[in-house]
Amino acid sequence: MRRPWPGRLPREAWTTDIGVTLLVQAAITMPFVVPRSASLPPATWAAYGLTTLTVLPLAVRRRAPVSVLIAVLSAGALYRFTVDGPGQPLPYTGLVAFYTVAELSSPRRRLAVSLLVTAAVVPSVAVNTGEARELLFSLFVFAAAYAFGRFTHTRKAYIRAMEDRARQREVTHRIEAEQAAARERARIAREMHDILSHAVSLMIVQAEAGPVAVRTAPERAEAAFDAISETGRDAMVQLRRMLGVLREDAPGDGAPPRTPQPALSGLPGLLDRVRSGGLDVTHTVTGRPVALPADTEATVYRIVQEALTNVVRHAGASRVTVELGHTPDRLTVTVTDDGRGPGTATGLGLVGIRERAAAHGGTAGHGAGPDGTGFQVRVALPL
């Protein structure tokens, strides 16, 4: 495939330039076809051909504006001093070429060409009529062509700027949409992790305790199996709710049900489910509780849920304390157990806790308990 040469004009520009050239050709043809007075010299083919020669450079006016203008002025001077043909009411070719220079050329070239045009207009008028009226009119029409050229340049620059701004806005919107989708995927991943990790951890602990309870205390075994069933059902309900919201083509009439996010009112039920696995859970509240936004309550619930899940899965603890501390400017969530201690203390759970706290402008930390034993998760959320 042939590569286009540098600066090649689009087809629309060529079409416009050829159309302008034909239009100017039609304008300069009129004095040759309109009947002339017998006192005037006849219009000859030689004069018409030389006039046409002044028009042809306009077809490439965008490629070399200054060269085209010089060619047009030179051909016009040749016509003026070599043939005695019909005159033109306006210097059409010179105006179009000067307009193109004003539109496309650099400031230095425009200044030089303006001086050249002025130097060409003055002797041309002097040879023709020598009247000040013709000189002023000629200077006026060339100045108007220059002004229209600059106006066209400004308008096109403004349109390009608006198009660039629209493209930048589109790119920005696409990036923002992709970032929003990534944040939403991360949020959904945290929710799925919290729900599944908590439920499965409790079910494993209760299932492991079931066979022992069957041999030693059958009534406790029945309670353990009931707790496993309840935990599984609760997890399925939450997952079905989340997946139903995500699906765009959910079956049935209407939109999928939108139930509220977990709140602090559901915290006692969460603690009871953990207690059913044999862990001693203590819940304390200090300070004066205040009404919290729904998203903050959901965050606190999920943080406590994930911290308790980590205790059940990794700590080997027998006792855990969940404390909510209220102050006028912040809410502190502390979950402390008496298990085996920090260890490596890595995993998605702690990462999710930090992300949830950061989403509210808060902080999250973890380490050994106050007495140097066990493990403690500390979260501070500004109010």
Coordinates of N, CA, C and O in Angstrom, one line a residue, residues 38-208:
A38 N -19.0 48.3 -28.8 CA -18.1 48.3 -30.0 C -16.9 49.1 -29.9 O -15.9 48.9 -30.6
S39 N -16.9 50.1 -28.9 CA -15.7 50.9 -28.8 C -14.6 50.2 -28.0 O -13.5 50.7 -28.0
L40 N -15.0 49.1 -27.3 CA -14.0 48.4 -26.5 C -13.3 47.3 -27.4 O -13.9 46.8 -28.3
P41 N -12.0 47.0 -27.1 CA -11.4 45.9 -27.9 C -12.1 44.6 -27.7 O -12.7 44.4 -26.6
P42 N -12.1 43.7 -28.6 CA -12.8 42.4 -28.5 C -12.1 41.5 -27.5 O -10.8 41.6 -27.3
A43 N -12.9 40.6 -26.9 CA -12.3 39.6 -26.0 C -11.8 38.5 -26.8 O -12.5 37.9 -27.6
T44 N -10.5 38.2 -26.7 CA -9.8 37.2 -27.4 C -9.6 35.9 -26.6 O -9.6 36.0 -25.3
W45 N -9.4 34.8 -27.3 CA -9.1 33.5 -26.6 C -7.7 33.6 -25.9 O -7.6 33.0 -24.8
A46 N -6.8 34.4 -26.4 CA -5.5 34.5 -25.7 C -5.7 35.2 -24.4 O -5.1 34.8 -23.3
A47 N -6.6 36.3 -24.4 CA -6.8 37.0 -23.1 C -7.5 36.1 -22.1 O -7.2 36.0 -20.9
Y48 N -8.5 35.3 -22.6 CA -9.2 34.4 -21.8 C -8.3 33.3 -21.2 O -8.4 32.9 -20.0
G49 N -7.4 32.8 -22.0 CA -6.5 31.7 -21.6 C -5.5 32.3 -20.5 O -5.3 31.6 -19.5
L50 N -5.1 33.5 -20.7 CA -4.2 34.1 -19.7 C -4.9 34.4 -18.4 O -4.4 34.2 -17.3
T51 N -6.2 34.8 -18.5 CA -7.0 35.0 -17.3 C -7.2 33.7 -16.5 O -7.2 33.6 -15.3
T52 N -7.4 32.6 -17.3 CA -7.6 31.3 -16.7 C -6.3 30.8 -16.0 O -6.4 30.2 -14.9
L53 N -5.2 31.3 -16.5 CA -3.9 30.9 -15.9 C -3.8 31.5 -14.5 O -3.1 30.9 -13.6
T54 N -4.4 32.6 -14.3 CA -4.4 33.2 -12.9 C -5.3 32.5 -11.9 O -5.1 32.6 -10.7
V55 N -6.2 31.6 -12.5 CA -7.1 30.9 -11.6 C -6.6 29.5 -11.2 O -6.8 29.1 -10.0
L56 N -5.9 28.9 -12.1 CA -5.4 27.5 -11.8 C -4.7 27.3 -10.5 O -4.9 26.3 -9.8
P57 N -3.8 28.2 -10.1 CA -3.0 27.9 -8.9 C -3.9 27.8 -7.6 O -3.5 27.2 -6.6
L58 N -5.2 28.3 -7.7 CA -6.1 28.2 -6.5 C -6.4 26.8 -6.2 O -6.8 26.5 -5.0
A59 N -6.2 25.9 -7.1 CA -6.6 24.5 -6.8 C -5.6 23.9 -5.7 O -5.9 22.9 -5.1
V60 N -4.4 24.5 -5.6 CA -3.4 24.0 -4.6 C -3.1 25.1 -3.6 O -2.0 25.1 -3.0
R61 N -4.1 25.9 -3.3 CA -3.8 27.1 -2.4 C -3.5 26.7 -1.0 O -2.7 27.4 -0.3
R62 N -4.0 25.6 -0.5 CA -3.7 25.2 0.8 C -2.3 24.6 1.0 O -1.8 24.6 2.1
R63 N -1.8 24.0 -0.1 CA -0.5 23.4 0.0 C 0.6 24.4 0.1 O 1.6 24.2 0.8
A64 N 0.5 25.5 -0.6 CA 1.5 26.6 -0.6 C 0.9 27.9 -0.7 O 0.9 28.5 -1.8
P65 N 0.2 28.5 0.3 CA -0.5 29.7 0.2 C 0.3 30.9 -0.4 O -0.2 31.6 -1.2
V66 N 1.5 31.1 0.2 CA 2.3 32.2 -0.3 C 2.7 32.1 -1.7 O 2.6 33.0 -2.5
S67 N 3.1 30.9 -2.1 CA 3.6 30.7 -3.5 C 2.4 30.9 -4.5 O 2.5 31.4 -5.6
V68 N 1.2 30.4 -4.1 CA 0.0 30.6 -4.9 C -0.3 32.0 -5.1 O -0.6 32.5 -6.2
L69 N -0.2 32.8 -4.0 CA -0.5 34.2 -4.1 C 0.5 34.9 -5.0 O 0.1 35.8 -5.8
I70 N 1.8 34.6 -4.9 CA 2.8 35.2 -5.8 C 2.5 34.8 -7.2 O 2.6 35.7 -8.1
A71 N 2.1 33.6 -7.5 CA 1.8 33.1 -8.8 C 0.6 33.9 -9.4 O 0.6 34.3 -10.5
V72 N -0.4 34.0 -8.6 CA -1.6 34.7 -9.0 C -1.3 36.2 -9.3 O -1.8 36.7 -10.4
L73 N -0.6 36.9 -8.4 CA -0.2 38.3 -8.7 C 0.6 38.4 -10.0 O 0.5 39.4 -10.7
S74 N 1.6 37.5 -10.1 CA 2.4 37.5 -11.3 C 1.6 37.3 -12.6 O 1.8 38.0 -13.6
A75 N 0.7 36.3 -12.6 CA -0.1 36.1 -13.8 C -1.0 37.3 -14.0 O -1.3 37.6 -15.2
G76 N -1.5 37.9 -13.0 CA -2.4 39.1 -13.1 C -1.6 40.2 -13.8 O -2.1 41.0 -14.6
A77 N -0.4 40.4 -13.3 CA 0.5 41.5 -13.9 C 0.8 41.2 -15.3 O 0.7 42.1 -16.2
L78 N 1.0 39.9 -15.7 CA 1.3 39.6 -17.0 C 0.1 39.9 -17.9 O 0.2 40.4 -19.0
Y79 N -1.1 39.5 -17.4 CA -2.4 39.8 -18.1 C -2.5 41.3 -18.3 O -2.9 41.7 -19.4
R80 N -2.2 42.0 -17.3 CA -2.5 43.5 -17.4 C -1.6 44.2 -18.4 O -2.0 45.1 -19.1
F81 N -0.3 43.7 -18.5 CA 0.6 44.5 -19.3 C 0.9 43.8 -20.7 O 1.6 44.4 -21.5
T82 N 0.3 42.7 -21.0 CA 0.5 42.0 -22.3 C -0.7 41.9 -23.2 O -0.6 41.8 -24.4
V83 N -1.9 41.9 -22.6 CA -3.1 41.8 -23.4 C -4.0 42.9 -23.0 O -4.0 43.4 -21.9
D84 N -4.9 43.2 -24.0 CA -5.9 44.3 -23.7 C -7.3 43.6 -23.7 O -8.1 43.8 -24.5
G85 N -7.4 42.8 -22.6 CA -8.7 42.0 -22.5 C -9.7 42.7 -21.6 O -9.4 43.8 -21.0
P86 N -10.8 42.1 -21.4 CA -11.8 42.7 -20.5 C -11.3 42.8 -19.0 O -10.6 41.9 -18.6
G87 N -11.6 43.9 -18.4 CA -11.2 44.0 -17.0 C -12.2 43.3 -16.1 O -13.3 42.8 -16.5
Q88 N -11.8 43.1 -14.8 CA -12.7 42.4 -13.9 C -13.1 43.4 -12.8 O -12.4 44.3 -12.4
P89 N -14.4 43.3 -12.3 CA -14.9 44.2 -11.3 C -14.2 44.0 -10.0 O -14.1 45.0 -9.2
L90 N -13.7 42.8 -9.7 CA -12.9 42.5 -8.5 C -11.8 41.6 -8.8 O -11.9 40.8 -9.7
P91 N -10.7 41.8 -8.1 CA -9.5 40.8 -8.2 C -9.8 39.5 -7.5 O -9.2 39.2 -6.5
Y92 N -10.7 38.7 -8.1 CA -11.1 37.5 -7.4 C -10.0 36.6 -7.0 O -9.9 36.1 -5.8
T93 N -9.1 36.3 -7.9 CA -8.0 35.3 -7.6 C -7.1 35.8 -6.5 O -6.7 35.1 -5.6
G94 N -6.8 37.1 -6.6 CA -5.9 37.7 -5.5 C -6.6 37.7 -4.2 O -5.9 37.4 -3.1
L95 N -7.9 38.0 -4.1 CA -8.6 38.0 -2.8 C -8.6 36.6 -2.2 O -8.4 36.4 -1.0
V96 N -8.9 35.5 -3.1 CA -9.0 34.2 -2.5 C -7.6 33.7 -2.0 O -7.5 33.1 -1.0
A97 N -6.6 34.1 -2.8 CA -5.2 33.7 -2.4 C -4.8 34.4 -1.1 O -4.2 33.8 -0.2
F98 N -5.1 35.7 -1.0 CA -4.8 36.5 0.2 C -5.5 36.0 1.4 O -5.0 35.9 2.5
Y99 N -6.8 35.6 1.2 CA -7.6 35.0 2.3 C -6.9 33.7 2.8 O -6.9 33.5 4.0
T100 N -6.4 32.9 1.9 CA -5.8 31.6 2.3 C -4.5 31.9 3.1 O -4.3 31.2 4.1
V101 N -3.7 32.9 2.6 CA -2.5 33.2 3.4 C -2.9 33.6 4.8 O -2.3 33.3 5.8
A102 N -3.9 34.5 4.9 CA -4.3 35.0 6.3 C -4.8 33.8 7.2 O -4.6 33.8 8.4
E103 N -5.4 32.8 6.5 CA -5.9 31.7 7.3 C -4.9 30.7 7.8 O -4.9 30.2 8.9
L104 N -3.9 30.4 6.9 CA -3.0 29.3 7.1 C -1.6 29.6 7.4 O -0.8 28.8 7.9
S105 N -1.1 30.8 7.2 CA 0.3 31.2 7.3 C 0.7 31.7 8.7 O -0.2 32.1 9.5
S106 N 1.9 31.7 9.0 CA 2.5 32.2 10.2 C 2.4 33.7 10.3 O 2.3 34.4 9.3
P107 N 2.5 34.3 11.5 CA 2.4 35.7 11.6 C 3.5 36.5 10.8 O 3.2 37.5 10.1
R108 N 4.7 35.9 10.7 CA 5.8 36.6 10.0 C 5.5 36.6 8.5 O 5.7 37.6 7.8
R109 N 5.0 35.4 8.0 CA 4.7 35.4 6.6 C 3.5 36.3 6.3 O 3.4 36.9 5.2
R110 N 2.5 36.3 7.2 CA 1.3 37.2 6.9 C 1.8 38.6 6.8 O 1.3 39.4 5.9
L111 N 2.7 39.1 7.7 CA 3.2 40.5 7.6 C 3.9 40.7 6.3 O 3.6 41.8 5.6
A112 N 4.8 39.8 5.9 CA 5.5 40.0 4.6 C 4.6 40.0 3.4 O 4.7 40.9 2.5
V113 N 3.6 39.1 3.4 CA 2.6 39.1 2.3 C 1.8 40.3 2.3 O 1.4 40.8 1.2
S114 N 1.4 40.8 3.4 CA 0.5 42.0 3.5 C 1.3 43.2 2.9 O 0.7 44.0 2.1
L115 N 2.6 43.3 3.2 CA 3.4 44.4 2.6 C 3.5 44.2 1.1 O 3.4 45.2 0.3
L116 N 3.7 42.9 0.7 CA 3.8 42.7 -0.8 C 2.5 43.0 -1.5 O 2.5 43.7 -2.6
V117 N 1.3 42.7 -0.9 CA 0.1 43.0 -1.5 C -0.2 44.5 -1.6 O -0.6 45.1 -2.7
T118 N 0.2 45.2 -0.6 CA 0.0 46.7 -0.6 C 0.9 47.3 -1.7 O 0.5 48.2 -2.4
A119 N 2.2 46.7 -1.8 CA 3.1 47.2 -2.8 C 2.6 46.9 -4.2 O 2.9 47.7 -5.2
A120 N 1.8 45.9 -4.4 CA 1.3 45.5 -5.7 C 0.0 46.3 -6.0 O -0.2 46.6 -7.2
V121 N -0.8 46.6 -5.0 CA -2.0 47.3 -5.3 C -1.8 48.8 -5.7 O -2.5 49.3 -6.6
V122 N -0.9 49.4 -5.0 CA -0.6 50.9 -5.3 C -0.3 51.1 -6.8 O -0.9 51.9 -7.5
P123 N 0.7 50.4 -7.3 CA 1.0 50.7 -8.8 C 0.0 50.2 -9.7 O -0.2 50.8 -10.8
S124 N -0.8 49.1 -9.3 CA -1.8 48.6 -10.2 C -2.9 49.7 -10.3 O -3.4 49.9 -11.4
V125 N -3.3 50.3 -9.2 CA -4.3 51.4 -9.3 C -3.7 52.6 -10.0 O -4.5 53.3 -10.8
A126 N -2.5 52.9 -9.8 CA -1.9 54.1 -10.5 C -1.9 53.9 -12.0 O -2.2 54.8 -12.8
V127 N -1.7 52.6 -12.5 CA -1.7 52.3 -13.9 C -3.1 52.4 -14.4 O -3.4 52.8 -15.6
N128 N -4.1 52.0 -13.6 CA -5.5 51.9 -14.1 C -6.2 53.2 -14.1 O -6.4 53.8 -15.2
T129 N -6.5 53.8 -13.0 CA -7.2 55.0 -13.0 C -6.5 56.1 -12.2 O -6.6 57.3 -12.4
G130 N -5.7 55.6 -11.2 CA -4.9 56.6 -10.4 C -5.8 57.3 -9.4 O -5.3 58.3 -8.8
E131 N -7.1 57.0 -9.2 CA -7.9 57.7 -8.3 C -7.8 57.1 -6.9 O -7.6 55.9 -6.7
A132 N -8.0 58.0 -6.0 CA -7.9 57.6 -4.5 C -9.0 56.7 -4.2 O -8.9 55.8 -3.3
R133 N -10.2 56.9 -4.8 CA -11.3 56.1 -4.5 C -11.1 54.6 -4.8 O -11.4 53.7 -4.1
E134 N -10.4 54.4 -6.0 CA -10.1 53.0 -6.4 C -9.1 52.4 -5.4 O -9.1 51.2 -5.1
L135 N -8.1 53.2 -5.1 CA -7.1 52.8 -4.1 C -7.7 52.3 -2.8 O -7.3 51.3 -2.3
L136 N -8.5 53.2 -2.2 CA -9.1 52.9 -1.0 C -10.0 51.6 -1.1 O -10.0 50.8 -0.2
F137 N -10.8 51.5 -2.2 CA -11.6 50.4 -2.4 C -10.8 49.1 -2.5 O -11.1 48.0 -1.8
S138 N -9.7 49.1 -3.2 CA -8.9 47.9 -3.4 C -8.2 47.5 -2.0 O -8.2 46.4 -1.7
L139 N -7.7 48.5 -1.3 CA -7.2 48.2 0.0 C -8.2 47.6 1.0 O -8.0 46.7 1.8
F140 N -9.4 48.2 0.9 CA -10.5 47.7 1.7 C -10.9 46.3 1.4 O -11.0 45.5 2.4
V141 N -11.0 45.9 0.2 CA -11.4 44.5 -0.1 C -10.3 43.5 0.3 O -10.6 42.4 0.7
F142 N -9.1 43.9 0.1 CA -8.0 43.0 0.5 C -7.9 42.9 2.0 O -7.7 41.8 2.6
A143 N -8.2 44.0 2.7 CA -8.2 44.0 4.2 C -9.4 43.1 4.6 O -9.3 42.3 5.6
A144 N -10.5 43.2 3.9 CA -11.7 42.3 4.3 C -11.3 40.8 4.1 O -11.7 40.0 4.9
A145 N -10.6 40.5 2.9 CA -10.2 39.1 2.7 C -9.3 38.6 3.8 O -9.4 37.5 4.3
Y146 N -8.4 39.5 4.3 CA -7.5 39.1 5.4 C -8.3 38.9 6.6 O -8.0 37.9 7.4
A147 N -9.2 39.8 6.9 CA -10.0 39.6 8.2 C -10.8 38.4 8.1 O -10.9 37.6 9.2
F148 N -11.4 38.0 7.0 CA -12.2 36.8 6.9 C -11.3 35.6 7.1 O -11.7 34.6 7.7
G149 N -10.1 35.7 6.5 CA -9.1 34.6 6.7 C -8.8 34.3 8.2 O -8.7 33.2 8.6
R150 N -8.5 35.4 8.9 CA -8.2 35.3 10.3 C -9.4 34.8 11.1 O -9.3 34.0 12.1
F151 N -10.6 35.3 10.7 CA -11.8 34.8 11.4 C -12.0 33.3 11.2 O -12.3 32.5 12.1
T152 N -11.8 32.8 10.0 CA -11.9 31.4 9.7 C -10.9 30.6 10.5 O -11.2 29.5 11.0
H153 N -9.6 31.1 10.6 CA -8.6 30.4 11.4 C -9.0 30.3 12.8 O -8.9 29.2 13.5
T154 N -9.5 31.4 13.4 CA -10.0 31.4 14.8 C -11.1 30.4 15.0 O -11.2 29.7 16.0
R155 N -12.1 30.4 14.1 CA -13.2 29.6 14.2 C -12.8 28.1 14.2 O -13.3 27.3 15.0
K156 N -11.9 27.7 13.2 CA -11.5 26.4 13.1 C -10.7 26.0 14.4 O -10.8 24.8 14.9
A157 N -9.9 26.9 14.9 CA -9.1 26.6 16.1 C -10.0 26.3 17.3 O -9.8 25.4 18.1
Y158 N -11.1 27.1 17.4 CA -12.1 27.0 18.4 C -12.8 25.6 18.3 O -13.0 24.9 19.3
I159 N -13.2 25.3 17.1 CA -13.8 24.0 16.9 C -12.9 22.8 17.2 O -13.3 21.9 17.9
R160 N -11.6 22.9 16.8 CA -10.7 21.9 17.2 C -10.5 21.8 18.7 O -10.4 20.7 19.3
A161 N -10.5 22.9 19.4 CA -10.3 22.9 20.8 C -11.5 22.3 21.5 O -11.4 21.5 22.4
M162 N -12.7 22.6 21.0 CA -13.9 22.0 21.5 C -14.0 20.5 21.3 O -14.4 19.7 22.1
E163 N -13.5 20.1 20.1 CA -13.5 18.6 19.8 C -12.5 17.9 20.7 O -12.7 16.8 21.2
D164 N -11.3 18.5 20.9 CA -10.3 17.9 21.8 C -10.8 17.9 23.2 O -10.6 16.9 23.9
R165 N -11.5 18.9 23.6 CA -12.1 18.9 25.0 C -13.1 17.8 25.1 O -13.2 17.1 26.1
A166 N -13.9 17.6 24.1 CA -15.0 16.6 24.1 C -14.3 15.2 24.1 O -14.8 14.3 24.9
R167 N -13.2 15.0 23.3 CA -12.5 13.7 23.4 C -11.9 13.5 24.8 O -12.0 12.4 25.3
Q168 N -11.3 14.6 25.3 CA -10.7 14.4 26.6 C -11.7 14.1 27.7 O -11.5 13.3 28.6
R169 N -12.9 14.8 27.5 CA -14.0 14.5 28.5 C -14.5 13.0 28.4 O -14.8 12.4 29.4
E170 N -14.6 12.6 27.1 CA -15.0 11.2 26.9 C -14.0 10.2 27.5 O -14.4 9.2 28.1
V171 N -12.7 10.5 27.3 CA -11.6 9.6 27.9 C -11.7 9.7 29.4 O -11.6 8.6 30.1
T172 N -11.9 10.9 29.9 CA -12.0 11.0 31.4 C -13.2 10.2 31.9 O -13.1 9.5 33.0
H173 N -14.3 10.4 31.3 CA -15.5 9.6 31.7 C -15.3 8.1 31.6 O -15.8 7.4 32.5
R174 N -14.6 7.7 30.6 CA -14.4 6.2 30.4 C -13.5 5.7 31.6 O -13.7 4.7 32.1
I175 N -12.4 6.6 31.9 CA -11.5 6.2 32.9 C -12.2 6.2 34.3 O -12.1 5.2 35.1
E176 N -13.1 7.2 34.5 CA -13.8 7.2 35.8 C -14.8 6.1 35.9 O -15.0 5.5 36.9
A177 N -15.4 5.7 34.7 CA -16.3 4.5 34.7 C -15.6 3.2 35.0 O -16.0 2.4 35.8
E178 N -14.4 3.1 34.4 CA -13.6 1.9 34.7 C -13.1 1.9 36.2 O -13.1 0.8 36.8
Q179 N -12.7 3.1 36.7 CA -12.3 3.1 38.1 C -13.5 2.8 39.0 O -13.4 2.1 40.0
A180 N -14.7 3.3 38.7 CA -15.9 3.0 39.5 C -16.2 1.6 39.4 O -16.6 1.0 40.5
A181 N -16.1 1.0 38.2 CA -16.3 -0.5 38.1 C -15.3 -1.3 39.0 O -15.7 -2.3 39.6
A182 N -14.0 -0.8 38.9 CA -13.0 -1.5 39.8 C -13.3 -1.4 41.2 O -13.2 -2.4 42.0
R183 N -13.8 -0.2 41.7 CA -14.1 0.0 43.1 C -15.3 -0.9 43.4 O -15.4 -1.5 44.5
E184 N -16.3 -1.0 42.5 CA -17.5 -1.8 42.8 C -17.1 -3.2 42.9 O -17.6 -4.0 43.7
R185 N -16.2 -3.7 42.0 CA -15.8 -5.1 42.0 C -15.1 -5.4 43.3 O -15.3 -6.4 44.0
A186 N -14.2 -4.4 43.8 CA -13.5 -4.6 45.1 C -14.5 -4.7 46.2 O -14.4 -5.5 47.1
R187 N -15.5 -3.8 46.2 CA -16.5 -3.8 47.2 C -17.3 -5.1 47.3 O -17.5 -5.7 48.3
I188 N -17.7 -5.6 46.1 CA -18.4 -6.9 46.0 C -17.6 -8.0 46.5 O -18.0 -8.9 47.2
A189 N -16.3 -7.9 46.1 CA -15.4 -9.0 46.6 C -15.2 -9.0 48.1 O -15.2 -10.1 48.7
R190 N -15.2 -7.8 48.7 CA -15.1 -7.7 50.2 C -16.4 -8.3 50.8 O -16.4 -9.1 51.8
E191 N -17.5 -7.9 50.2 CA -18.8 -8.4 50.8 C -18.9 -9.9 50.6 O -19.3 -10.6 51.6
M192 N -18.5 -10.5 49.5 CA -18.6 -11.9 49.3 C -17.6 -12.6 50.2 O -17.9 -13.7 50.8
H193 N -16.4 -12.0 50.4 CA -15.4 -12.6 51.3 C -15.9 -12.6 52.7 O -15.8 -13.6 53.4
D194 N -16.5 -11.5 53.2 CA -17.0 -11.4 54.5 C -18.1 -12.4 54.8 O -18.1 -13.1 55.8
I195 N -19.0 -12.5 53.9 CA -20.2 -13.4 54.1 C -19.8 -14.9 54.1 O -20.0 -15.6 55.0
L196 N -19.0 -15.3 53.0 CA -18.6 -16.7 52.9 C -17.6 -17.1 54.0 O -17.7 -18.1 54.6
S197 N -16.6 -16.2 54.2 CA -15.6 -16.5 55.2 C -16.2 -16.7 56.6 O -15.9 -17.7 57.3
H198 N -17.1 -15.8 57.0 CA -17.7 -15.8 58.3 C -18.6 -17.1 58.4 O -18.5 -17.8 59.4
A199 N -19.4 -17.3 57.5 CA -20.4 -18.4 57.6 C -19.6 -19.8 57.5 O -19.9 -20.6 58.4
V200 N -18.7 -19.9 56.6 CA -18.0 -21.2 56.5 C -17.1 -21.5 57.7 O -17.1 -22.6 58.2
S201 N -16.5 -20.4 58.3 CA -15.7 -20.6 59.5 C -16.5 -21.1 60.7 O -16.2 -22.0 61.4
L202 N -17.7 -20.4 60.8 CA -18.6 -20.9 61.9 C -19.1 -22.3 61.7 O -19.1 -23.1 62.6
M203 N -19.4 -22.6 60.5 CA -19.9 -24.0 60.2 C -18.8 -25.0 60.4 O -19.1 -26.1 60.9
I204 N -17.6 -24.7 60.1 CA -16.5 -25.6 60.3 C -16.3 -25.9 61.8 O -16.2 -27.0 62.3
V205 N -16.3 -24.8 62.6 CA -16.1 -24.9 64.0 C -17.2 -25.7 64.7 O -17.0 -26.6 65.5
Q206 N -18.4 -25.4 64.3 CA -19.6 -26.1 64.8 C -19.6 -27.6 64.4 O -20.0 -28.5 65.2
A207 N -19.2 -27.8 63.1 CA -19.2 -29.2 62.7 C -18.1 -30.0 63.4 O -18.3 -31.2 63.7
E208 N -17.0 -29.4 63.6 CA -15.9 -30.2 64.4 C -16.3 -30.5 65.8 O -15.9 -31.5 66.3

